[in-house]
PDB file of C-alpha atoms in Angstrom:
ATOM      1  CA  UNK H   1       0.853   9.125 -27.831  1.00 91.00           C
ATOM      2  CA  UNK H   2       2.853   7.191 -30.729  1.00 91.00           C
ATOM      3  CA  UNK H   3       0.303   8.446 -32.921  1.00 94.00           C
ATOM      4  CA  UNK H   4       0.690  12.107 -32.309  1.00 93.00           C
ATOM      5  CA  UNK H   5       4.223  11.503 -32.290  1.00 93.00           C
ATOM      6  CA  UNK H   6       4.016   9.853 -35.677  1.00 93.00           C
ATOM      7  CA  UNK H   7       2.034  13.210 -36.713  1.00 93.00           C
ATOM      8  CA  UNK H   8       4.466  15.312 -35.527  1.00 92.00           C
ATOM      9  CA  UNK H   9       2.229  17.054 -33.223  1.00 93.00           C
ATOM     10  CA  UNK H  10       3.797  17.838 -30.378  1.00 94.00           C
ATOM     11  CA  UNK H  11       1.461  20.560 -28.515  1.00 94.00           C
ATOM     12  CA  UNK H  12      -0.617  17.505 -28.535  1.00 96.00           C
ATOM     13  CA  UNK H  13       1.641  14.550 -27.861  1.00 96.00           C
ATOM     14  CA  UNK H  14       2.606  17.002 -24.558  1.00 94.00           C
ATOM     15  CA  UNK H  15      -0.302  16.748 -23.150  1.00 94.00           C
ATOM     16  CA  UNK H  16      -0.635  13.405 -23.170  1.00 94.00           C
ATOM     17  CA  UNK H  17       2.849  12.541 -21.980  1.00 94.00           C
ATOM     18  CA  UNK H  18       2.382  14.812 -18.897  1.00 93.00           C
ATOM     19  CA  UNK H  19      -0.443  12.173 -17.810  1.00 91.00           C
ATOM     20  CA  UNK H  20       0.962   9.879 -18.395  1.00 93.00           C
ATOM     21  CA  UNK H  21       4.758  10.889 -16.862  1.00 90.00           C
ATOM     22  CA  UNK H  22       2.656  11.343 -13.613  1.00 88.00           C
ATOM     23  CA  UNK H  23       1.280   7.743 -14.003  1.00 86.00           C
ATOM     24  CA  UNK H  24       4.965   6.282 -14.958  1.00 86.00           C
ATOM     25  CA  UNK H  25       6.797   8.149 -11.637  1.00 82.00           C
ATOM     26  CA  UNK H  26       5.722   5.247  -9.228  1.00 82.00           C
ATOM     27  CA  UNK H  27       4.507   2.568 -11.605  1.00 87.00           C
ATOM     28  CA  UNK H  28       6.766   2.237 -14.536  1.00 92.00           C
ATOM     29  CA  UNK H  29      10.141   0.295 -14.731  1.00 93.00           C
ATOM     30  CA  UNK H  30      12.765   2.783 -16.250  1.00 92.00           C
ATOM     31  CA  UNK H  31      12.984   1.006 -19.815  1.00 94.00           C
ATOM     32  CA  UNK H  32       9.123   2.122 -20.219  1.00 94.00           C
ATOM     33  CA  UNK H  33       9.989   5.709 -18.769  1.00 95.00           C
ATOM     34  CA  UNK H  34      12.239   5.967 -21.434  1.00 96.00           C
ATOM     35  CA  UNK H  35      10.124   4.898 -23.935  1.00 96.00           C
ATOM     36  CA  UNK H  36       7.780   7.553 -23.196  1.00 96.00           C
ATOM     37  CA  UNK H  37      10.083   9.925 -23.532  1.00 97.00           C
ATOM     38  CA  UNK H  38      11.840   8.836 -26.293  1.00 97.00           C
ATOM     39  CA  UNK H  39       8.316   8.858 -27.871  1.00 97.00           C
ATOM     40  CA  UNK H  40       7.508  12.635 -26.994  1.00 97.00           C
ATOM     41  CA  UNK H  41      11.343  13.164 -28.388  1.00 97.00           C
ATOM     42  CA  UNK H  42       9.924  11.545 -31.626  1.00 97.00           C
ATOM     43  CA  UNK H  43       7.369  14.009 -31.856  1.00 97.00           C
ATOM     44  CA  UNK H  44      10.070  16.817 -31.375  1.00 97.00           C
ATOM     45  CA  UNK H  45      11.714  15.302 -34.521  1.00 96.00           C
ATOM     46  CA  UNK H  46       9.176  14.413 -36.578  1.00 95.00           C
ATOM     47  CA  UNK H  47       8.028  17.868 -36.538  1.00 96.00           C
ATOM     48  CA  UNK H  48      11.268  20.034 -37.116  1.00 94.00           C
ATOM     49  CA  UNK H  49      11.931  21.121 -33.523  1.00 96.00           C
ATOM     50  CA  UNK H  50      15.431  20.507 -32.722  1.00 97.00           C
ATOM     51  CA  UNK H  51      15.289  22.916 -29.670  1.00 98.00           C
ATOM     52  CA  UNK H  52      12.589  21.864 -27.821  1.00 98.00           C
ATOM     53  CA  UNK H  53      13.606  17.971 -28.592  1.00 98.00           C
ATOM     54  CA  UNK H  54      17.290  19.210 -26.650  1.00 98.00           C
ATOM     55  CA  UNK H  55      15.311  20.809 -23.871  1.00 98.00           C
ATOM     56  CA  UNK H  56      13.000  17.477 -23.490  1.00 98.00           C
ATOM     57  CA  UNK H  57      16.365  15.723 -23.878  1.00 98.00           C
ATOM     58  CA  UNK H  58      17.974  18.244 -20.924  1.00 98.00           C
ATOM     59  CA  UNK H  59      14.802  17.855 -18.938  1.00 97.00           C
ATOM     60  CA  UNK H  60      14.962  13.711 -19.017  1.00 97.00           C
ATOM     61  CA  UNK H  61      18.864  13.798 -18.011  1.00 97.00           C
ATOM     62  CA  UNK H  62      17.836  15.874 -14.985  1.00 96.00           C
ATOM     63  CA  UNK H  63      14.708  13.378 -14.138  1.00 93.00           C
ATOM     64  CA  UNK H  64      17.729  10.574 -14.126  1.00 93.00           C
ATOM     65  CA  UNK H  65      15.859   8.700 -17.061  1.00 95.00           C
ATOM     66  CA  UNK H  66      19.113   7.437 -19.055  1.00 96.00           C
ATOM     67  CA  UNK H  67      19.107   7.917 -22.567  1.00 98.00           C
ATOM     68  CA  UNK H  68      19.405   4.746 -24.919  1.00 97.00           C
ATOM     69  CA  UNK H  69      20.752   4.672 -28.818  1.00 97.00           C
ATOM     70  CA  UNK H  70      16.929   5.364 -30.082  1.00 97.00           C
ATOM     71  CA  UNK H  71      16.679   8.830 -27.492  1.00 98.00           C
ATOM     72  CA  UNK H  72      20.108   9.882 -29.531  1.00 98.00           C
ATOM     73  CA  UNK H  73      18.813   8.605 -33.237  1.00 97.00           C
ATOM     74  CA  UNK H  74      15.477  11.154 -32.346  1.00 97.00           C
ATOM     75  CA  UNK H  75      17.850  13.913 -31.277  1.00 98.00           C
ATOM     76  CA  UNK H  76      19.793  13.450 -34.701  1.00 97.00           C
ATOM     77  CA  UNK H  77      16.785  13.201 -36.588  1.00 96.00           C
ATOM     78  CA  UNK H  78      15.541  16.576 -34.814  1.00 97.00           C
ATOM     79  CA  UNK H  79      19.053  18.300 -36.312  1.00 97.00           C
ATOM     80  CA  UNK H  80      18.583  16.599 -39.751  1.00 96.00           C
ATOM     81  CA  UNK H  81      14.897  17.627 -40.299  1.00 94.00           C
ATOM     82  CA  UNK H  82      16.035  21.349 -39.914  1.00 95.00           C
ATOM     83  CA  UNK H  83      19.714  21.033 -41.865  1.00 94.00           C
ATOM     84  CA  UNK H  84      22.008  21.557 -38.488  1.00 96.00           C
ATOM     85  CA  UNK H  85      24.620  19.395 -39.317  1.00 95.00           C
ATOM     86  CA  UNK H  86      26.593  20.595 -36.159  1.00 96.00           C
ATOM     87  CA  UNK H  87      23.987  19.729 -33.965  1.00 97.00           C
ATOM     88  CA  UNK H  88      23.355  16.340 -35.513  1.00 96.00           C
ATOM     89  CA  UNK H  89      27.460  15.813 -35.178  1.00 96.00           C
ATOM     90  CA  UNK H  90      26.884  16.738 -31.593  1.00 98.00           C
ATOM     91  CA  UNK H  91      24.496  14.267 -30.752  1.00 98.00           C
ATOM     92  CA  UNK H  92      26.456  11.282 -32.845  1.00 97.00           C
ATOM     93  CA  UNK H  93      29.802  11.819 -30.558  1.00 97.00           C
ATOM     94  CA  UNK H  94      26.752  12.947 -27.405  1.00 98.00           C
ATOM     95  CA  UNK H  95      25.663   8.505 -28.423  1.00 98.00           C
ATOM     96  CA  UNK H  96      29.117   7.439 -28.918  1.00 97.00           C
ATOM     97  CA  UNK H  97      30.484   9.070 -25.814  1.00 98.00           C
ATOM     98  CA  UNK H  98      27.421   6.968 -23.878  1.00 97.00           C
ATOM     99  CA  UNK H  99      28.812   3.555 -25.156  1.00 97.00           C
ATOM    100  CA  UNK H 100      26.361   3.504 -28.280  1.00 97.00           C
ATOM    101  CA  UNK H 101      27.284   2.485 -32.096  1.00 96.00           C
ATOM    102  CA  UNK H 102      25.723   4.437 -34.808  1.00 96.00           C
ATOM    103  CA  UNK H 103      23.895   2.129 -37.094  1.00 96.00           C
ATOM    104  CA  UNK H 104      22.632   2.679 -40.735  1.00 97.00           C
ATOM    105  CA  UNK H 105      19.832   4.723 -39.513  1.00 95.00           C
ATOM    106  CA  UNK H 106      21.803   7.450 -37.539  1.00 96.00           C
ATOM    107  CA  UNK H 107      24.394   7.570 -40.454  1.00 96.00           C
ATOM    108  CA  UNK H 108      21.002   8.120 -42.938  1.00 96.00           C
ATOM    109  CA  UNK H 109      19.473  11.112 -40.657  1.00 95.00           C
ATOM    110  CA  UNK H 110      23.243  12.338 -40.756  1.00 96.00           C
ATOM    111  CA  UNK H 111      23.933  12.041 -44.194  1.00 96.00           C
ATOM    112  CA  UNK H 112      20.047  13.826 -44.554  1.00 94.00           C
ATOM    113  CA  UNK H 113      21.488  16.517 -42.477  1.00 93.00           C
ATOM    114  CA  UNK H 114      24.370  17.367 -45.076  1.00 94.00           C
ATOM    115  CA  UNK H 115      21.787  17.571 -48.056  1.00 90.00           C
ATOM    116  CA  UNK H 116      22.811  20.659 -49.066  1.00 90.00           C
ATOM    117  CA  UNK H 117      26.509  20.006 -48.682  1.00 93.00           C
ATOM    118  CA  UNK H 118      27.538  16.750 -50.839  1.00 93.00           C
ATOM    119  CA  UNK H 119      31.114  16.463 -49.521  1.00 95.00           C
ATOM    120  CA  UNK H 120      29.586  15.978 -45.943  1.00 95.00           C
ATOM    121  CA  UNK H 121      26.947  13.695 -47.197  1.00 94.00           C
ATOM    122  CA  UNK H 122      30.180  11.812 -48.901  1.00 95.00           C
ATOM    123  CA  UNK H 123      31.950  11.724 -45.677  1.00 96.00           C
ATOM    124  CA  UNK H 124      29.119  10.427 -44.029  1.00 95.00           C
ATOM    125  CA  UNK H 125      28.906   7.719 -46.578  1.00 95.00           C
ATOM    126  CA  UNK H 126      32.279   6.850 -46.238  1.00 96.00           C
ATOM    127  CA  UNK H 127      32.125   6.511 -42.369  1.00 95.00           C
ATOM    128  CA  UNK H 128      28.750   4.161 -42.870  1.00 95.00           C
ATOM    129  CA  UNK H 129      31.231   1.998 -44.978  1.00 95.00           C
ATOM    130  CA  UNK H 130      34.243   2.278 -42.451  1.00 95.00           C
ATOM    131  CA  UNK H 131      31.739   1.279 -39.811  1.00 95.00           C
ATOM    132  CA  UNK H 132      31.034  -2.337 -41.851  1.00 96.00           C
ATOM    133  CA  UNK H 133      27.372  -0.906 -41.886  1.00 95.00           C
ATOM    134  CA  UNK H 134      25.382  -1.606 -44.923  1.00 95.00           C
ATOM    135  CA  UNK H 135      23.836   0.979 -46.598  1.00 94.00           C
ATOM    136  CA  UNK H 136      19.679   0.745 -47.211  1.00 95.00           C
ATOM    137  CA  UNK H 137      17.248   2.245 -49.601  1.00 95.00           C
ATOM    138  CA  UNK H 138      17.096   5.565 -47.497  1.00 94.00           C
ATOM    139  CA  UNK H 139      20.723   5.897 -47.425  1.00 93.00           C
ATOM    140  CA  UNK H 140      20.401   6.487 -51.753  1.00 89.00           C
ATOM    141  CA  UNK H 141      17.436   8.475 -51.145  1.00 83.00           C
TER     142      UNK H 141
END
């Protein structure tokens, strides 16, 4: 599944989390639940699809699986790949408001997200810095 995840395939890395979702409902401890979905989430970002990684994100809230700083950094990701800086701010506050610090990588999908729009990227800088975080070869990229 981390594979096709990886890939960005999706239609693919569904089908293999359904099996294995049915497997995890009696077996699995909730930390390896939420792996797997975090992992189909992955797939969702590494591909571009913001909307179906919120409905996958929707559809794990109502299955009680709690989310966890790496099922918000894919949700960010998902809003950076496609631009939506509003939906990438969303999810930040969505992980703050959950008890999670951003770390260099969420500020680097973030600062991805403004591209286009350098004063945002700036900001987003500057909030890395405020944050004591250290800035990494992607956040220059």
């Amino acid at each position: 599944l981390n594979l096709l995840a990886a890939a960005g395939d999706w239609q693919k890395a569904i089908e293999g989390f359904q099996h294995l979702e049915l497997v995890s409902r009696k077996f699995w401890p909730l930390s390896k639940k939420r792996m797997l979905w975090n992992t189909l989430l992955k797939a969702f970002a590494n591909a571009g699809e913001h909307e179906k990684a919120t409905e996958l994100y929707e559809a794990m809230t109502d299955s009680e699986i709690s989310p966890n700083s790496k099922t918000f950094g894919k949700l960010i990701e998902a809003a950076s790949k496609i631009g939506d800086q509003a939906a990438a701010r969303h999810w930040l506050k969505q992980m703050q408001s959950h008890g999670f610090q951003p770390s260099t990588l969420h500020f680097n999908e973030l600062i991805a997200a403004a591209a286009h729009d350098l004063s945002a990227a700036e900001s987003w800088f500057r909030q890395l810095a405020e944050a004591q975080l250290k800035p990494d070869a992607v956040t220059f990229n």
